[in-house]
Every structure is written in C-alpha cells, then in structure tokens.
Backbone as numpy.savetxt, mean C-alpha at the origin, in Angstrom:
# Nx Ny Nz CAx CAy CAz Cx Cy Cz
25.20 -19.30 -13.42 24.49 -19.47 -12.15 24.16 -20.94 -11.96
24.40 -21.46 -10.76 24.07 -22.84 -10.46 22.59 -22.96 -10.15
21.92 -23.88 -10.82 20.50 -24.07 -10.58 20.29 -24.81 -9.27
19.30 -24.34 -8.49 18.99 -24.95 -7.21 17.76 -25.84 -7.36
17.55 -26.73 -6.35 16.37 -27.57 -6.36 15.12 -26.71 -6.26
14.11 -27.03 -7.05 12.89 -26.25 -7.07 11.92 -26.76 -6.01
11.31 -25.81 -5.28 10.30 -26.14 -4.29 9.00 -26.40 -5.04
8.46 -27.65 -5.00 7.28 -27.98 -5.81 6.06 -27.13 -5.48
5.81 -26.89 -4.19 4.64 -26.10 -3.79 4.77 -24.67 -4.28
5.93 -24.08 -4.07 6.20 -22.71 -4.52 6.06 -22.62 -6.04
6.57 -23.62 -6.74 6.52 -23.62 -8.20 5.09 -23.73 -8.73
4.26 -24.53 -8.06 2.87 -24.68 -8.50 2.11 -23.37 -8.32
2.32 -22.71 -7.19 1.66 -21.42 -6.97 2.10 -20.40 -8.01
3.39 -20.31 -8.24 3.90 -19.34 -9.21 3.40 -19.64 -10.62
3.31 -20.93 -10.96 2.80 -21.29 -12.29 1.35 -20.84 -12.46
0.54 -21.06 -11.43 -0.87 -20.64 -11.49 -0.99 -19.12 -11.61
-0.16 -18.41 -10.87 -0.21 -16.94 -10.91 0.29 -16.41 -12.25
1.27 -17.07 -12.84 1.74 -16.67 -14.16 0.63 -16.82 -15.20
-0.11 -17.92 -15.13 -1.22 -18.11 -16.06 -2.31 -17.06 -15.86
-2.60 -16.76 -14.60 -3.60 -15.74 -14.30 -3.17 -14.37 -14.83
-1.88 -14.07 -14.66 -1.36 -12.78 -15.14 -1.46 -12.67 -16.65
-1.21 -13.79 -17.34 -1.27 -13.78 -18.80 -2.71 -13.63 -19.30
-3.66 -14.21 -18.53 -5.06 -14.20 -18.97 -5.80 -12.92 -18.62
-5.38 -12.24 -17.55 -6.13 -11.06 -17.10 -5.18 -9.99 -16.56
-4.94 -8.99 -17.37 -4.19 -7.84 -16.90 -4.70 -6.60 -17.63
-4.40 -5.44 -17.06 -4.90 -4.18 -17.60 -3.74 -3.29 -18.02
-3.98 -2.51 -19.04 -3.05 -1.48 -19.47 -3.72 -0.14 -19.22
-3.30 0.59 -18.18 -3.96 1.85 -17.85 -3.99 2.86 -19.00
-3.01 2.78 -19.90 -2.99 3.70 -21.03 -4.16 3.44 -21.98
-4.63 2.19 -22.00 -5.71 1.79 -22.90 -7.04 1.70 -22.18
-7.04 1.18 -20.96 -8.28 0.84 -20.27 -8.88 1.98 -19.45
-8.19 3.11 -19.36 -8.73 4.26 -18.63 -8.83 5.44 -19.59
-9.99 6.11 -19.57 -10.20 7.30 -20.39 -9.69 8.51 -19.61
-8.42 8.83 -19.81 -7.81 9.92 -19.05 -8.35 11.29 -19.44
-8.96 11.38 -20.60 -9.49 12.66 -21.05 -10.90 12.95 -20.59
-11.56 11.97 -19.96 -12.94 12.19 -19.50 -12.97 13.25 -18.42
-13.96 14.15 -18.45 -14.03 15.20 -17.43 -14.37 14.64 -16.05
-13.84 15.27 -15.02 -14.23 14.93 -13.66 -15.67 15.38 -13.44
-16.41 14.66 -12.59 -17.82 14.93 -12.38 -18.00 15.92 -11.24
-18.65 17.03 -11.53 -18.86 18.08 -10.53 -19.62 17.53 -9.33
-19.10 17.79 -8.13 -19.78 17.43 -6.90 -19.51 16.03 -6.38
-18.84 15.18 -7.18 -18.53 13.83 -6.69 -17.24 13.84 -5.88
-17.16 12.94 -4.94 -16.02 12.87 -4.04 -14.89 12.05 -4.65
-13.70 12.22 -4.07 -12.52 11.46 -4.49 -12.24 10.32 -3.52
-12.60 10.51 -2.26 -12.64 9.43 -1.27 -13.88 9.69 -0.41
-14.43 8.65 0.23 -15.59 8.89 1.10 -15.25 9.87 2.22
-16.19 10.70 2.58 -15.92 11.71 3.61 -15.43 11.08 4.91
-16.02 9.95 5.31 -15.65 9.37 6.60 -14.26 8.75 6.59
-13.63 8.68 5.38 -12.24 8.21 5.30 -11.25 9.37 5.23
-11.72 10.59 5.20 -10.80 11.74 5.25 -10.16 11.82 6.63
-8.91 12.23 6.67 -8.16 12.18 7.92 -8.70 13.12 8.99
-9.36 14.21 8.59 -9.87 15.18 9.56 -11.34 14.99 9.89
-11.97 13.99 9.30 -13.41 13.78 9.50 -13.74 13.68 10.99
-14.76 14.43 11.42 -15.20 14.39 12.80 -14.45 15.30 13.75
-13.47 16.06 13.25 -12.69 16.95 14.12 -13.20 18.39 14.01
-12.68 19.25 14.87 -13.06 20.66 14.82 -12.61 21.31 13.52
-11.50 20.83 12.95 -11.05 21.37 11.67 -12.00 20.98 10.55
-12.53 19.78 10.61 -13.50 19.34 9.60 -14.76 20.20 9.66
-15.20 20.52 10.86 -16.42 21.31 11.03 -16.29 22.70 10.41
-15.06 23.19 10.29 -14.83 24.52 9.71 -14.87 24.53 8.19
-14.80 23.36 7.56 -14.70 23.30 6.11 -16.06 23.33 5.44
-16.12 23.99 4.30 -17.34 23.97 3.49 -17.44 22.63 2.76
-18.60 22.27 2.22 -18.71 21.04 1.43 -17.69 20.98 0.29
-17.47 22.12 -0.37 -16.50 22.16 -1.47 -15.08 21.92 -0.96
-14.75 22.47 0.20 -13.42 22.27 0.77 -13.22 20.81 1.19
-14.26 20.17 1.66 -14.16 18.77 2.06 -13.85 17.89 0.84
-14.49 18.17 -0.28 -14.19 17.44 -1.51 -12.76 17.72 -1.95
-12.35 18.98 -1.84 -10.99 19.35 -2.25 -9.94 18.65 -1.39
-10.17 18.60 -0.08 -9.22 17.91 0.80 -9.14 16.43 0.43
-10.30 15.82 0.15 -10.30 14.42 -0.25 -9.49 14.19 -1.52
-9.57 15.12 -2.45 -8.79 14.99 -3.68 -7.31 15.01 -3.39
-6.87 15.90 -2.52 -5.45 16.00 -2.21 -4.99 14.79 -1.38
-5.85 14.30 -0.50 -5.47 13.10 0.26 -5.35 11.89 -0.66
-6.25 11.78 -1.63 -6.15 10.69 -2.61 -4.84 10.77 -3.37
-4.47 11.97 -3.81 -3.21 12.14 -4.55 -2.01 11.82 -3.68
-2.07 12.16 -2.40 -0.98 11.84 -1.48 -0.83 10.33 -1.33
-1.95 9.63 -1.16 -1.91 8.17 -1.02 -1.36 7.54 -2.29
-1.80 8.05 -3.45 -1.36 7.48 -4.73 0.13 7.68 -4.94
0.64 8.88 -4.67 2.06 9.12 -4.92 2.94 8.47 -3.85
2.42 8.31 -2.64 3.15 7.51 -1.64 3.14 6.04 -2.05
2.05 5.61 -2.70 1.99 4.25 -3.22 3.07 4.01 -4.27
3.32 5.01 -5.12 4.40 4.88 -6.10 5.74 4.69 -5.40
5.97 5.49 -4.38 7.22 5.41 -3.61 7.41 4.01 -3.05
6.36 3.44 -2.46 6.53 2.12 -1.86 6.65 1.06 -2.95
5.93 1.21 -4.05 6.03 0.21 -5.11 7.42 0.21 -5.74
8.07 1.37 -5.81 9.44 1.41 -6.31 10.36 0.65 -5.35
10.18 0.83 -4.05 10.96 0.07 -3.07 10.67 -1.43 -3.21
9.39 -1.76 -3.36 9.00 -3.16 -3.54 9.67 -3.77 -4.76
9.68 -3.04 -5.86 10.30 -3.57 -7.08 11.79 -3.81 -6.88
12.46 -2.92 -6.14 13.88 -3.14 -5.87 14.09 -4.42 -5.07
13.20 -4.65 -4.08 13.35 -5.84 -3.25 13.04 -7.12 -4.04
12.04 -7.07 -4.91 11.73 -8.22 -5.73 12.85 -8.52 -6.73
13.43 -7.47 -7.27 14.54 -7.68 -8.21 15.75 -8.29 -7.49
15.91 -7.96 -6.21 16.99 -8.59 -5.44 16.73 -10.08 -5.29
15.45 -10.45 -5.10 15.08 -11.86 -5.02 15.43 -12.55 -6.34
15.07 -11.92 -7.46 15.34 -12.50 -8.77 16.85 -12.62 -8.99
17.59 -11.60 -8.59 19.04 -11.58 -8.78 19.70 -12.78 -8.11
19.13 -13.20 -6.97 19.70 -14.31 -6.21 19.00 -15.64 -6.48
18.16 -15.70 -7.51 17.38 -16.90 -7.79 17.76 -17.53 -9.12
17.30 -18.74 -9.31 17.42 -19.42 -10.59 16.36 -18.84 -11.53
16.74 -18.16 -12.60 15.77 -17.50 -13.47 14.88 -18.45 -14.26
15.20 -19.76 -14.21 14.36 -20.72 -14.93 13.16 -21.16 -14.09
13.10 -20.76 -12.82 11.99 -21.18 -11.97 10.76 -20.31 -12.22
9.60 -20.90 -12.00 8.35 -20.13 -12.06 8.36 -19.02 -11.01
8.97 -19.32 -9.87 9.00 -18.34 -8.77 9.71 -17.05 -9.20
10.89 -17.18 -9.80 11.62 -16.00 -10.26 10.87 -15.30 -11.38
10.28 -16.07 -12.26 9.57 -15.47 -13.39 8.30 -14.76 -12.93
7.63 -15.30 -11.89 6.46 -14.56 -11.39 6.89 -13.28 -10.68
8.02 -13.32 -9.97 8.52 -12.10 -9.34 8.75 -11.01 -10.38
9.30 -11.39 -11.54 9.48 -10.42 -12.62 8.14 -9.94 -13.16
7.17 -10.83 -13.24 5.83 -10.45 -13.70 5.20 -9.45 -12.75
5.41 -9.67 -11.45 4.88 -8.72 -10.46 5.55 -7.37 -10.60
6.84 -7.34 -10.88 7.52 -6.06 -11.12 6.87 -5.34 -12.29
6.55 -6.10 -13.36 5.90 -5.48 -14.52 4.54 -4.91 -14.14
3.78 -5.64 -13.32 2.49 -5.14 -12.83 2.68 -3.83 -12.07
3.67 -3.82 -11.17 3.88 -2.63 -10.34 4.33 -1.43 -11.17
5.06 -1.69 -12.24 5.42 -0.58 -13.14 4.17 0.06 -13.72
3.23 -0.76 -14.16 1.98 -0.22 -14.71 1.18 0.51 -13.64
1.14 -0.04 -12.43 0.39 0.60 -11.36 0.99 1.96 -11.00
2.30 2.02 -10.93 2.96 3.29 -10.61 2.69 4.33 -11.68
2.73 3.90 -12.95 2.39 4.80 -14.05 0.94 5.28 -13.91
0.05 4.37 -13.57 -1.37 4.71 -13.41 -1.58 5.72 -12.28
-0.93 5.51 -11.15 -1.07 6.44 -10.03 -0.50 7.81 -10.39
0.62 7.80 -11.14 1.20 9.07 -11.57 0.28 9.81 -12.52
-0.33 9.09 -13.48 -1.25 9.71 -14.41 -2.48 10.28 -13.69
-2.98 9.53 -12.69 -4.13 10.02 -11.95 -3.80 11.30 -11.19
-2.64 11.32 -10.54 -2.24 12.52 -9.80 -2.11 13.71 -10.73
-1.53 13.48 -11.91 -1.41 14.54 -12.90 -2.79 15.02 -13.35
-3.70 14.06 -13.57 -5.06 14.41 -14.03 -5.80 15.24 -13.00
-5.54 15.01 -11.73 -6.23 15.75 -10.68 -5.71 17.18 -10.54
-4.54 17.45 -11.11 -4.00 18.80 -11.07 -3.57 19.27 -9.70
-2.99 18.37 -8.93 -2.57 18.70 -7.56 -1.05 18.59 -7.46
-0.46 19.11 -6.38 0.99 18.97 -6.20 1.41 17.50 -6.11
2.66 17.23 -6.42 3.21 15.89 -6.24 3.57 15.75 -4.76
2.88 14.87 -4.06 3.10 14.73 -2.63 4.11 13.63 -2.31
3.67 12.39 -2.26 4.57 11.33 -1.82 4.91 11.48 -0.36
5.85 10.67 0.14 6.22 10.75 1.55 7.05 12.01 1.82
7.22 12.31 3.10 8.07 13.43 3.47 9.52 13.14 3.06
10.32 14.17 2.97 11.71 14.01 2.56 12.46 13.09 3.53
12.16 13.20 4.82 12.83 12.35 5.81 12.56 10.88 5.54
11.28 10.53 5.36 10.95 9.13 5.09 11.57 8.65 3.78
11.57 9.51 2.79 12.13 9.13 1.50 13.62 8.80 1.63
14.35 9.58 2.42 15.77 9.34 2.59 16.05 8.09 3.43
15.31 7.96 4.54 15.53 6.82 5.42 15.22 5.50 4.71
14.17 5.50 3.89 13.71 4.27 3.25 14.68 3.75 2.19
15.68 4.52 1.82 16.64 4.04 0.82 17.37 2.79 1.27
17.44 2.58 2.59 18.15 1.39 3.09 17.28 0.14 3.05
15.97 0.29 2.85 15.08 -0.86 2.96 15.42 -1.99 1.99
15.71 -1.72 0.70 16.06 -2.84 -0.18 17.31 -3.60 0.26
18.15 -2.95 1.08 19.36 -3.61 1.58 19.08 -4.45 2.81
18.28 -3.91 3.74 18.05 -4.60 5.01 16.81 -5.48 4.99
15.96 -5.32 3.97 14.71 -6.05 3.92 14.83 -7.38 3.19
14.41 -8.46 3.84 14.43 -9.78 3.23 13.52 -10.68 4.05
13.28 -11.87 3.54 12.55 -12.88 4.29 11.09 -12.53 4.55
10.51 -13.11 5.61 9.09 -12.88 5.90 8.74 -11.41 6.11
9.65 -10.62 6.68 9.36 -9.20 6.88 9.23 -8.46 5.56
10.02 -8.86 4.56 9.92 -8.25 3.24 8.53 -8.51 2.67
8.12 -9.78 2.63 6.81 -10.10 2.06 5.68 -9.61 2.95
5.88 -9.62 4.26 4.87 -9.09 5.17 4.66 -7.60 4.98
5.74 -6.87 4.76 5.62 -5.43 4.51 4.88 -5.15 3.21
5.15 -5.97 2.19 4.41 -5.87 0.93 2.93 -6.05 1.21
2.59 -7.05 2.02 1.19 -7.31 2.33 0.54 -6.16 3.08
1.26 -5.57 4.03 0.69 -4.44 4.77 0.35 -3.30 3.82
1.29 -2.94 2.96 1.05 -1.84 2.02 -0.08 -2.17 1.06
-0.05 -3.39 0.49 -1.04 -3.75 -0.51 -2.43 -3.95 0.08
-2.50 -4.59 1.24 -3.82 -4.91 1.78 -4.48 -3.72 2.47
-3.70 -2.77 2.97 -4.29 -1.53 3.47 -5.01 -0.82 2.33
-4.32 -0.65 1.20 -4.94 0.00 0.05 -6.10 -0.82 -0.49
-5.91 -2.14 -0.54 -6.95 -3.01 -1.08 -8.25 -2.86 -0.31
-8.17 -2.83 1.02 -9.40 -2.75 1.85 -10.13 -1.44 1.58
-9.39 -0.35 1.48 -10.01 0.95 1.24 -10.54 1.06 -0.19
-9.78 0.54 -1.14 -10.18 0.65 -2.53 -11.39 -0.22 -2.86
-11.53 -1.37 -2.21 -12.69 -2.22 -2.46 -13.98 -1.50 -2.07
-13.94 -0.72 -1.01 -15.10 0.07 -0.60 -15.48 1.10 -1.65
-14.46 1.67 -2.28 -14.68 2.83 -3.14 -14.95 2.49 -4.60
-14.50 1.32 -5.07 -14.54 1.06 -6.51 -15.96 0.89 -7.04
-16.92 0.58 -6.15 -18.31 0.45 -6.57 -19.21 1.51 -5.95
-18.61 2.53 -5.36 -19.37 3.59 -4.69 -19.79 4.65 -5.72
-21.08 4.82 -5.98 -21.52 5.77 -7.01 -21.23 7.23 -6.67
-20.90 7.52 -5.42 -20.59 8.89 -5.03 -19.14 9.27 -5.30
-18.32 8.29 -5.73 -16.90 8.52 -5.99 -16.69 8.78 -7.48
-15.74 9.64 -7.81 -15.43 9.98 -9.20 -15.21 8.70 -10.04
-15.80 8.62 -11.24 -15.61 7.43 -12.08 -14.14 7.11 -12.37
-13.32 8.13 -12.59 -11.90 7.90 -12.84 -11.26 7.18 -11.66
-11.56 7.63 -10.46 -10.98 7.04 -9.25 -11.47 5.61 -9.08
-12.74 5.37 -9.36 -13.30 4.03 -9.23 -12.61 3.06 -10.19
-12.31 3.50 -11.40 -11.66 2.62 -12.37 -10.22 2.33 -11.95
-9.50 3.33 -11.48 -8.14 3.11 -10.99 -8.16 2.11 -9.83
-9.10 2.29 -8.91 -9.21 1.37 -7.78 -9.51 -0.05 -8.24
-10.41 -0.18 -9.20 -10.81 -1.51 -9.68 -9.61 -2.25 -10.29
-8.86 -1.57 -11.12 -7.69 -2.19 -11.74 -6.69 -2.63 -10.69
-6.43 -1.76 -9.73 -5.44 -2.08 -8.71 -5.88 -3.26 -7.85
-7.15 -3.28 -7.45 -7.66 -4.36 -6.62 -7.57 -5.70 -7.34
-7.98 -5.75 -8.60 -8.01 -7.01 -9.34 -6.61 -7.58 -9.55
-5.65 -6.71 -9.83 -4.30 -7.22 -10.09 -3.52 -7.50 -8.82
-3.82 -6.77 -7.76 -3.09 -6.99 -6.51 -3.48 -8.30 -5.84
-4.63 -8.85 -6.19 -5.05 -10.11 -5.58 -4.00 -11.20 -5.82
-3.38 -11.21 -7.00 -2.32 -12.19 -7.29 -1.10 -11.94 -6.42
-0.74 -10.67 -6.26 0.44 -10.33 -5.46 0.26 -10.76 -4.01
-0.97 -10.60 -3.50 -1.25 -10.97 -2.11 -1.09 -12.47 -1.92
-1.60 -13.26 -2.85 -1.44 -14.72 -2.76 0.03 -15.11 -2.73
0.82 -14.53 -3.61 2.25 -14.79 -3.70 2.95 -14.46 -2.38
2.69 -13.27 -1.84 3.38 -12.83 -0.63 2.94 -13.61 0.60
1.66 -13.95 0.71 1.19 -14.70 1.88 1.88 -16.06 1.97
2.01 -16.73 0.85 2.68 -18.04 0.88 4.16 -17.91 1.23
4.79 -16.82 0.78 6.20 -16.62 1.11 6.37 -16.33 2.60
5.43 -15.61 3.20 5.49 -15.37 4.65 5.38 -16.69 5.40
4.40 -17.50 5.05 4.20 -18.78 5.75 5.41 -19.69 5.59
5.97 -19.72 4.40 7.13 -20.58 4.13 8.36 -20.07 4.92
8.56 -18.76 4.91 9.74 -18.20 5.57 9.70 -18.29 7.08
8.50 -18.14 7.67 8.40 -18.16 9.13 8.75 -19.53 9.71
8.56 -20.57 8.93 8.84 -21.93 9.42 10.33 -22.19 9.59
11.17 -21.31 9.05 12.62 -21.58 9.05 13.40 -20.67 9.99
12.73 -19.78 10.74 13.44 -18.76 11.50 13.95 -19.26 12.84
15.19 -18.84 13.17 15.70 -19.02 14.53 15.11 -17.93 15.41
15.27 -18.03 16.72 14.71 -17.04 17.65 15.32 -15.64 17.41
16.66 -15.49 17.32 17.20 -14.15 17.05 16.69 -13.56 15.73
16.59 -14.41 14.70 16.12 -13.94 13.40 14.65 -13.52 13.47
13.86 -14.25 14.26 12.46 -13.90 14.43 12.32 -12.50 15.03
13.14 -12.18 16.02 13.08 -10.86 16.64 13.39 -9.76 15.62
14.39 -9.99 14.78 14.73 -9.01 13.74 13.58 -8.84 12.76
13.01 -9.95 12.30 11.93 -9.89 11.33 10.71 -9.17 11.91
10.41 -9.44 13.18 9.28 -8.77 13.83 9.50 -7.26 13.93
10.71 -6.88 14.32 10.96 -5.45 14.46 10.95 -4.74 13.10
11.53 -5.40 12.10 11.60 -4.77 10.78 10.21 -4.54 10.21
9.33 -5.52 10.27 7.99 -5.34 9.69 7.19 -4.30 10.49
7.39 -4.25 11.81 6.69 -3.24 12.61 7.15 -1.84 12.22
8.46 -1.67 12.02 9.01 -0.38 11.65 8.52 0.05 10.27
8.56 -0.86 9.31 8.12 -0.53 7.96 6.62 -0.22 7.94
5.84 -0.98 8.68 4.39 -0.77 8.71 4.04 0.58 9.34
4.76 0.94 10.38 4.56 2.26 10.98 4.86 3.36 9.96
5.97 3.20 9.22 6.33 4.20 8.20 5.28 4.26 7.09
4.72 3.11 6.73 3.69 3.09 5.68 2.48 3.90 6.12
2.01 3.66 7.33 0.81 4.38 7.77 1.07 5.88 7.86
2.24 6.27 8.34 2.55 7.69 8.47 2.83 8.38 7.13
3.12 7.59 6.11 3.44 8.19 4.81 2.20 8.45 3.96
1.05 7.87 4.33 -0.12 7.95 3.46 -0.57 9.39 3.21
-0.62 10.18 4.27 -1.11 11.56 4.14 0.04 12.51 4.40
0.55 13.12 3.33 1.60 14.13 3.48 1.00 15.37 4.15
1.63 15.91 5.19 1.06 17.07 5.89 0.75 18.26 4.98
1.42 18.35 3.83 1.18 19.50 2.95 -0.21 19.50 2.32
-0.94 18.36 2.40 -2.28 18.33 1.80 -3.20 19.34 2.46
-2.96 19.66 3.73 -3.87 20.53 4.46 -3.80 21.98 3.99
-2.70 22.33 3.34 -2.60 23.68 2.78 -3.67 23.92 1.72
-4.17 22.87 1.10 -5.17 23.02 0.04 -6.48 23.62 0.56
-6.72 23.51 1.87 -7.94 24.07 2.45 -7.62 25.08 3.56
-6.40 25.64 3.51 -6.05 26.72 4.42 -5.71 26.30 5.83
-5.30 25.06 6.02 -4.92 24.56 7.35 -3.40 24.34 7.35
-2.74 24.73 8.44 -1.30 24.54 8.50 -0.97 23.06 8.53
0.10 22.64 7.86 0.47 21.22 7.86 0.66 20.64 9.25
1.28 21.41 10.13 1.54 20.90 11.49 0.22 20.66 12.23
-0.70 21.65 12.17 -1.97 21.49 12.88 -2.79 20.36 12.27
-2.81 20.29 10.94 -3.58 19.25 10.28 -3.07 17.85 10.62
-1.76 17.68 10.57 -1.17 16.37 10.83 -1.41 15.94 12.28
-1.21 16.85 13.23 -1.43 16.51 14.63 -2.89 16.17 14.89
-3.79 16.94 14.30 -5.22 16.69 14.49 -5.61 15.35 13.89
-5.09 15.06 12.70 -5.44 13.80 12.03 -5.01 12.60 12.86
-3.78 12.62 13.37 -3.26 11.45 14.05 -3.68 11.35 15.52
-4.46 12.32 15.97 -5.12 12.18 17.27 -6.62 11.99 17.10
-7.06 11.80 15.86 -8.47 11.70 15.52 -8.96 10.25 15.65
-9.92 9.97 16.52 -10.42 8.59 16.67 -10.98 8.02 15.36
-11.54 8.87 14.50 -12.05 8.38 13.22 -10.91 7.92 12.31
-9.79 8.63 12.35 -8.62 8.22 11.58 -8.08 6.89 12.11
-8.04 6.76 13.42 -7.58 5.50 14.02 -8.48 4.35 13.58
-9.78 4.59 13.56 -10.71 3.55 13.14 -10.52 3.18 11.68
-10.24 4.18 10.83 -9.97 3.90 9.42 -8.74 3.01 9.28
-7.69 3.28 10.05 -6.49 2.46 9.97 -6.76 1.04 10.49
-7.53 0.92 11.56 -7.85 -0.43 12.05 -8.68 -1.19 11.01
-9.60 -0.48 10.37 -10.40 -1.11 9.32 -9.49 -1.55 8.17
-8.57 -0.68 7.77 -7.66 -1.00 6.66 -6.80 -2.22 6.98
-6.44 -2.39 8.24 -5.62 -3.52 8.65 -6.41 -4.76 9.03
-7.72 -4.71 8.82 -8.60 -5.77 9.32 -8.35 -7.14 8.73
-7.82 -7.22 7.50 -7.56 -8.52 6.88 -6.12 -8.98 7.10
-5.18 -8.04 7.02 -3.78 -8.44 7.07 -3.29 -8.70 8.49
-3.77 -7.94 9.48 -3.22 -8.09 10.83 -3.49 -9.47 11.44
-4.70 -10.03 11.30 -4.89 -11.39 11.83 -3.95 -12.41 11.17
-3.71 -12.26 9.88 -2.79 -13.17 9.19 -1.37 -13.05 9.76
-0.89 -11.83 9.94 0.46 -11.64 10.47 0.56 -12.14 11.91
-0.49 -11.94 12.69 -0.49 -12.42 14.07 -0.47 -13.95 14.12
-1.30 -14.58 13.30 -1.35 -16.04 13.28 -0.01 -16.66 12.88
0.74 -15.95 12.06 2.02 -16.48 11.59 3.21 -16.01 12.43
2.95 -15.30 13.52 4.00 -14.96 14.47 4.85 -13.75 14.13
4.42 -12.94 13.15 5.22 -11.76 12.78 4.90 -10.53 13.62
3.85 -10.59 14.41 3.49 -9.47 15.28 3.84 -9.83 16.71
4.75 -9.07 17.29 5.16 -9.34 18.66 6.38 -8.52 19.03
6.89 -8.73 20.24 8.08 -8.01 20.68 9.23 -8.35 19.73
10.09 -7.36 19.46 10.25 -6.06 20.12 9.58 -4.89 19.40
8.59 -5.10 18.54 8.03 -3.99 17.76 6.64 -3.57 18.14
6.14 -3.99 19.32 4.74 -3.75 19.63 4.40 -2.27 19.78
5.34 -1.46 20.28 5.02 -0.03 20.40 4.81 0.61 19.03
5.52 0.13 18.02 5.33 0.65 16.66 3.99 0.20 16.10
3.60 -1.05 16.35 2.28 -1.51 15.90 1.17 -0.68 16.54
1.31 -0.41 17.84 0.26 0.35 18.52 0.13 1.74 17.93
1.25 2.38 17.63 1.20 3.73 17.08 0.81 3.77 15.60
0.85 2.63 14.95 0.36 2.58 13.57 -1.15 2.52 13.52
-1.77 2.13 14.64 -3.23 1.98 14.77 -3.81 0.89 13.87
-2.98 -0.06 13.44 -3.45 -1.15 12.61 -4.05 -2.29 13.43
-3.64 -2.41 14.68 -4.16 -3.46 15.54 -5.55 -3.11 16.06
-6.38 -4.12 16.34 -7.70 -3.84 16.92 -7.56 -3.09 18.24
-8.54 -2.24 18.53 -8.52 -1.49 19.78 -8.65 -2.46 20.96
-7.92 -2.15 22.04 -7.99 -3.01 23.22 -8.56 -2.24 24.40
C-alpha cells in the first residue's frame, strides 16, 4: 500500500483519542455484575420516555404492565443498537481498508471498532439478562440496510454515526443517574456514555472536514443519504412486537406511538444536541427534508 500524506489536525485528534482509549475503557464482562438480581418495582426506562406514554393505550395499562413495556422497549433499543453498530463497524473497516494503517486515524478507527464490539456484546448480554425476545429492527429494515456499508461514505457516514450515537447518548445520560432505574441498566448506560464521547469527537471532526470538500451534486447526495438513514434509525428503535408483551397488537401500538405527541417530543429531545450541529454544517436540507420531518428529530415549527 502506498502511504499518503498525513493530515496533521486529523492525526493530532486521533492520537489524543488513542491515548484516552488506552487510559479509560471498560470490559462489560468484568465491570458489570450480570448475576445481580433485578430490583422489584424499579423501571427500565423512565415512564415519560415510553412510546405509549400519555395515550389511551397507556391509560389502560397497570403499573406492572407499564414497567414490563419499558423493559421490552429497552431491549428493542439495545438490540437495534447492536444492528446499527454492526453496520457502523463495517463502514469503519472500509475506511481502514482504504487508509494507510500507519496513521493514527486508521488506528483509532480500529480502536473504535473494538469499542463497538464490546458495546454490542454488552447490549446482547443485557437483553439476555432481561429474559425478553430478541427484537432488533424489522426484517424489512434489516434487509434494506445491507446496502449501507456500500453506499455510505463521507460526511453522511459520520453524520449517521452521530445521529445514532447522540440519540442514545442524550437518553442514556438522563437515565444513568436516575435512582428509579434498574442498577444494571444504569451501569450499562454509564459505560456506553463514557466511551461514546470519544466516538462523537472523532465523527464530528470528520463531518466538518468532509463538508468543506463537497461539490453541489455531492452535497445533495450526502444530505439525502443522512436523512434516509436517520429516518430508519428512529423507526428502528421500537420494534412493533414489543407491544405484544402487554396485550396490544403490534399494528395498533406502532401507529399509536408514532402519532403520540409525547413520543415526538422524546425524539426532538434526543436530537437536541446533534441536529444543530448537522444544520450548522449544512447536512440538513433538500432533498431530504420530508424524511427529517417524519423522523421528528427537528425542533417543532
């Protein structure tokens, strides 16, 4: 492989992140007590973050059913997170494949892949510990997304990473110190939040660097791609089958959730940090605005 000129700014950032990764990382197999009992009566996600909160279907549920639905929604988010992290790892490995492996940039990309492997294992272990079905995205989304590592590159690739990571980060930061949430869930959230902070720094700089080089036709493609991926991310979080856990049909539950103003507000809250960044850098705009609006990540107008 022919070595290319190294970008000094990119290399300095990657070097700093490599040092941070070496100094502070977690091993879920060691740092989480998977055998600890779940605490009776504690929630898995805050009630106001449940997809049906405030609807007529929510009013029909008992307190125990509300906790149960939250458990299944948490497992759906976690297993959908595994799905996206696997796609992310494929895209990062493509970056490494086309890079000079002696650069800090390529080596940090590999370090991030290692982090995501641990996170995916952690989410899988948590889902198993909760004793719920394996959810993940719907079969349709799973099949369609197979093309993403092929068509995804540039600012839209890193922007999509940011959307997925920062949506979860915003929600998990609320929960990791909430005494009403299960201790196991709080620890999983804490580990993910602390390690993802490095990934966010890496991806934000790549978005800024990549946007400065785009032609007008390329900008339109990048805008549409990130809007499409972001819409798929939001729709994949809650698998419709979770509603069967409390006796609600998947179709009715899904329709009610995505017409629920409280759910829309949760998505806007989750996008509260990443959307201004993407807008400032020009990644939000035509031709993907209808997808952004239906993702409910943009502030209400």
